[in-house]
Tab-separated table of C-alpha atoms in Angstrom:
chain	number	residue	atom	x	y	z
A	872	GLY	CA	172.084	63.430	93.526
A	873	ALA	CA	173.500	63.896	90.041
A	874	GLY	CA	171.556	62.506	87.130
A	875	VAL	CA	172.786	61.078	83.844
A	876	SER	CA	175.021	63.530	82.041
A	877	GLN	CA	176.013	63.600	78.388
A	878	SER	CA	178.529	65.584	76.421
A	879	PRO	CA	178.634	67.456	74.202
A	880	SER	CA	175.082	68.793	74.242
A	881	ASN	CA	175.365	69.744	70.585
A	882	LYS	CA	177.746	68.547	67.896
A	883	VAL	CA	177.950	69.720	64.309
A	884	THR	CA	180.265	67.725	62.093
A	885	GLU	CA	181.051	67.338	58.436
A	886	LYS	CA	180.028	64.242	56.544
A	887	GLY	CA	182.777	61.646	56.691
A	888	LYS	CA	184.226	62.733	60.039
A	889	ASP	CA	184.247	60.561	63.160
A	890	VAL	CA	182.450	61.654	66.340
A	891	GLU	CA	182.506	60.512	69.957
A	892	LEU	CA	179.602	61.006	72.317
A	893	ARG	CA	180.021	60.562	76.050
A	894	CYS	CA	177.647	59.384	78.762
A	895	ASP	CA	178.159	59.488	82.537
A	896	PRO	CA	175.499	57.306	84.179
A	897	ILE	CA	174.125	57.690	87.683
A	898	SER	CA	176.588	56.331	90.228
A	899	GLY	CA	175.778	52.731	91.146
A	900	HIS	CA	173.692	52.034	88.067
A	901	THR	CA	174.948	48.879	86.404
A	902	ALA	CA	172.820	49.070	83.262
A	903	LEU	CA	173.473	51.638	80.530
A	904	TYR	CA	171.573	52.160	77.287
A	905	TRP	CA	172.055	54.213	74.149
A	906	TYR	CA	169.106	55.332	72.004
A	907	ARG	CA	168.711	57.493	68.928
A	908	GLN	CA	165.759	59.807	68.342
A	909	SER	CA	165.226	61.369	64.952
A	910	LEU	CA	163.002	64.429	64.554
A	911	GLY	CA	159.406	63.576	65.468
A	912	GLN	CA	160.219	59.903	65.931
A	913	GLY	CA	160.250	57.503	68.843
A	914	LEU	CA	163.385	56.206	70.510
A	915	GLU	CA	165.429	53.669	68.563
A	916	PHE	CA	167.430	51.250	70.712
A	917	LEU	CA	171.119	51.093	69.832
A	918	ILE	CA	173.087	49.203	72.493
A	919	TYR	CA	172.762	47.996	76.102
A	920	PHE	CA	175.451	47.314	78.705
A	921	GLN	CA	174.705	45.316	81.866
A	922	GLY	CA	177.505	44.959	84.382
A	923	ASN	CA	180.372	42.880	83.031
A	924	SER	CA	178.218	40.957	80.566
A	925	ALA	CA	178.743	41.191	76.832
A	926	PRO	CA	176.746	44.170	75.523
A	927	ASP	CA	173.592	43.744	73.467
A	928	LYS	CA	174.575	45.417	70.204
A	929	SER	CA	171.513	44.297	68.269
A	930	GLY	CA	170.287	47.848	67.624
A	931	LEU	CA	173.426	49.305	66.081
A	932	PRO	CA	172.437	50.322	62.522
A	933	SER	CA	175.806	49.652	60.872
A	934	ASP	CA	179.410	48.748	61.598
A	935	ARG	CA	180.213	52.471	61.619
A	936	PHE	CA	178.657	52.565	65.089
A	937	SER	CA	180.426	51.213	68.155
A	938	ALA	CA	180.286	51.779	71.890
A	939	GLU	CA	182.327	50.908	74.908
A	940	ARG	CA	181.899	51.220	78.620
A	941	THR	CA	185.031	51.592	80.702
A	942	GLY	CA	185.200	50.400	84.288
A	943	GLY	CA	181.478	49.761	84.342
A	944	SER	CA	180.774	53.487	84.386
A	945	VAL	CA	181.372	56.023	81.612
A	946	SER	CA	180.355	55.046	78.095
A	947	THR	CA	181.418	56.394	74.712
A	948	LEU	CA	179.420	55.993	71.515
A	949	THR	CA	181.558	56.370	68.395
A	950	ILE	CA	180.242	56.988	64.910
A	951	GLN	CA	182.807	56.640	62.154
A	952	ARG	CA	182.551	58.272	58.729
A	953	THR	CA	179.358	60.102	59.677
A	954	GLN	CA	176.522	60.346	57.163
A	955	GLN	CA	173.694	62.883	57.001
A	956	GLU	CA	171.192	60.222	58.069
A	957	ASP	CA	173.091	59.943	61.362
A	958	SER	CA	171.732	63.361	62.348
A	959	ALA	CA	169.568	62.825	65.429
A	960	VAL	CA	169.486	63.249	69.188
A	961	TYR	CA	171.472	60.510	70.901
A	962	LEU	CA	170.110	59.688	74.350
A	963	CYS	CA	171.815	57.715	77.069
A	964	ALA	CA	169.953	56.130	79.976
A	965	SER	CA	170.961	54.161	83.038
A	966	SER	CA	169.141	51.951	85.511
A	967	LEU	CA	169.908	50.090	88.721
A	968	GLY	CA	170.184	46.751	87.002
A	969	ARG	CA	168.591	44.037	84.972
A	970	ALA	CA	165.372	43.657	86.972
A	971	SER	CA	162.373	44.403	84.825
A	972	SER	CA	160.893	46.944	87.204
A	973	TYR	CA	163.908	49.218	87.168
A	974	GLU	CA	163.081	52.425	85.372
A	975	GLN	CA	165.577	54.047	83.079
A	976	TYR	CA	166.824	57.536	83.819
A	977	PHE	CA	167.641	59.514	80.715
A	978	GLY	CA	170.329	62.070	80.117
A	979	PRO	CA	169.645	65.343	78.271
A	980	GLY	CA	170.971	63.945	74.992
A	981	THR	CA	173.504	65.005	72.386
A	982	ARG	CA	172.075	66.656	69.287
A	983	LEU	CA	174.225	65.551	66.345
A	984	THR	CA	174.029	67.402	63.047
A	985	VAL	CA	175.963	66.075	60.081
A	986	THR	CA	176.391	68.641	57.323
B	901	GLY	CA	159.702	41.538	64.892
B	902	GLN	CA	158.711	44.090	67.462
B	903	ASN	CA	155.689	46.308	66.979
B	904	ILE	CA	154.278	48.945	69.306
B	905	ASP	CA	151.404	51.141	68.129
B	906	GLN	CA	150.035	54.317	69.643
B	907	PRO	CA	148.126	57.241	68.127
B	908	THR	CA	150.338	59.915	66.626
B	909	GLU	CA	148.554	62.845	68.225
B	910	MET	CA	145.632	63.716	70.490
B	911	THR	CA	143.999	66.919	71.640
B	912	ALA	CA	142.144	67.447	74.904
B	913	THR	CA	140.775	70.291	77.006
B	914	GLU	CA	142.210	71.577	80.260
B	915	GLY	CA	140.497	69.889	83.212
B	916	ALA	CA	139.295	66.934	81.155
B	917	ILE	CA	140.367	63.271	81.101
B	918	VAL	CA	142.315	61.690	78.251
B	919	GLN	CA	143.211	58.057	77.540
B	920	ILE	CA	146.227	57.196	75.401
B	921	ASN	CA	146.196	53.638	74.061
B	922	CYS	CA	149.130	51.398	73.240
B	923	THR	CA	149.081	47.978	71.618
B	924	TYR	CA	152.117	45.774	71.306
B	925	GLN	CA	153.380	42.608	69.669
B	926	THR	CA	156.829	41.740	70.923
B	927	SER	CA	159.098	38.741	71.322
B	928	GLY	CA	158.822	38.350	75.040
B	929	PHE	CA	157.421	40.670	77.677
B	930	ASN	CA	159.000	41.815	80.921
B	931	GLY	CA	156.931	44.881	81.664
B	932	LEU	CA	155.501	47.993	80.064
B	933	PHE	CA	156.594	51.549	80.764
B	934	TRP	CA	155.109	54.959	80.032
B	935	TYR	CA	157.393	57.963	79.697
B	936	GLN	CA	156.620	61.656	79.263
B	937	GLN	CA	158.791	63.780	77.003
B	938	HIS	CA	158.477	67.545	76.699
B	939	ALA	CA	159.814	69.087	73.511
B	940	GLY	CA	163.584	69.309	73.561
B	941	GLU	CA	163.887	67.416	76.827
B	942	ALA	CA	164.746	63.872	77.891
B	943	PRO	CA	161.975	61.347	78.612
B	944	THR	CA	160.936	61.029	82.244
B	945	PHE	CA	159.398	57.945	83.842
B	946	LEU	CA	155.653	57.933	84.524
B	947	SER	CA	154.567	54.369	85.231
B	948	TYR	CA	155.365	50.672	85.077
B	949	ASN	CA	153.039	47.671	84.705
B	950	VAL	CA	154.027	44.024	84.657
B	951	LEU	CA	150.818	42.384	85.935
B	952	ASP	CA	147.336	42.863	84.529
B	953	GLY	CA	145.324	45.668	86.028
B	954	LEU	CA	145.435	49.316	86.895
B	955	GLU	CA	148.275	51.195	88.564
B	956	GLU	CA	147.313	54.605	89.930
B	957	LYS	CA	149.716	57.400	90.699
B	958	GLY	CA	148.060	60.723	91.436
B	959	ARG	CA	146.494	62.180	88.285
B	960	PHE	CA	148.067	59.448	86.153
B	961	SER	CA	146.957	55.810	85.884
B	962	SER	CA	148.172	53.024	83.645
B	963	PHE	CA	146.404	49.809	82.707
B	964	LEU	CA	147.746	46.573	81.275
B	965	SER	CA	146.168	43.506	79.678
B	966	ARG	CA	148.875	41.039	78.721
B	967	SER	CA	146.487	38.644	76.975
B	968	LYS	CA	145.359	41.460	74.672
B	969	GLY	CA	148.778	43.081	74.258
B	970	TYR	CA	147.204	46.345	75.339
B	971	SER	CA	147.887	49.194	77.710
B	972	TYR	CA	146.535	52.661	78.254
B	973	LEU	CA	147.668	55.755	80.107
B	974	LEU	CA	144.894	57.787	81.719
B	975	LEU	CA	145.480	61.427	82.570
B	976	LYS	CA	142.907	63.153	84.779
B	977	GLU	CA	142.327	66.840	85.531
B	978	LEU	CA	144.457	67.822	82.576
B	979	GLN	CA	146.749	70.805	82.950
B	980	MET	CA	148.447	72.854	80.255
B	981	LYS	CA	151.818	71.502	81.401
B	982	ASP	CA	150.651	68.003	80.429
B	983	SER	CA	151.136	68.959	76.782
B	984	ALA	CA	153.948	66.617	75.786
B	985	SER	CA	154.757	63.413	73.951
B	986	TYR	CA	153.835	60.191	75.759
B	987	LEU	CA	155.960	57.163	74.977
B	988	CYS	CA	154.874	53.560	75.462
B	989	ALA	CA	157.759	51.100	75.841
B	990	VAL	CA	157.943	47.324	76.337
B	991	ARG	CA	160.849	45.614	78.036
B	992	ILE	CA	161.675	42.385	76.227
B	993	GLN	CA	163.949	39.465	77.062
B	994	GLY	CA	167.471	40.581	77.852
B	995	GLY	CA	166.433	43.892	79.328
B	996	LYS	CA	166.186	46.339	76.470
B	997	LEU	CA	163.205	48.626	75.927
B	998	ILE	CA	161.350	48.862	72.629
B	999	PHE	CA	159.600	52.216	72.260
B	1000	GLY	CA	156.535	53.206	70.318
B	1001	GLN	CA	156.576	56.337	68.162
B	1002	GLY	CA	154.977	58.405	70.886
B	1003	THR	CA	151.661	60.244	71.151
B	1004	GLU	CA	151.808	64.038	70.967
B	1005	LEU	CA	149.190	65.388	73.391
B	1006	SER	CA	148.034	68.981	73.085
B	1007	VAL	CA	146.033	70.412	75.989
B	1008	LYS	CA	143.868	73.391	75.028
B	1009	PRO	CA	142.403	75.961	77.447
């Protein structure tokens, strides 16, 4: 079956512009995660959606970052007034649910470059 | 705070065995994951431990000691394609994963 998909695969934007990154999780997966990975670094947790519960936004680095998940499926991560330090690969992952054993399946990522 | 430590890089020889260690100090523990990430690609799941002991899966094994906050990933019969970054991650209360910085493994012929 289809895996997690993300779009666009690459995005180059000018400093100060807003960007939207999209994630389509695996069908039936109720949990969705966003991570950021800077060059040579580990994954930095950003936000986590689980079903209809309020999202865990504890990893969002500033109020310029926001995310929503419509209809329990597709998610959009929005970065307003982009800064050069926002340049990174943004990875989305989904899993079957909250149970601790459920592995996360990652999408291919969106490489964001802020010039 | 959350802290997960793993070596930055390791080198090993094709056909050999390598052990990648991970230590963690986190607020809560609901399991430990290992992921493999090839350059430019998304991480892929390797193993999951929630109870103490060894989990074996083909050439890969993972060990957990919760009392010591310690895990290792053991790779046997190394192949060139095993050259990748190996990420240790702990699931904490609420479901999110906290990742270590990753260990870059280079397999030499």
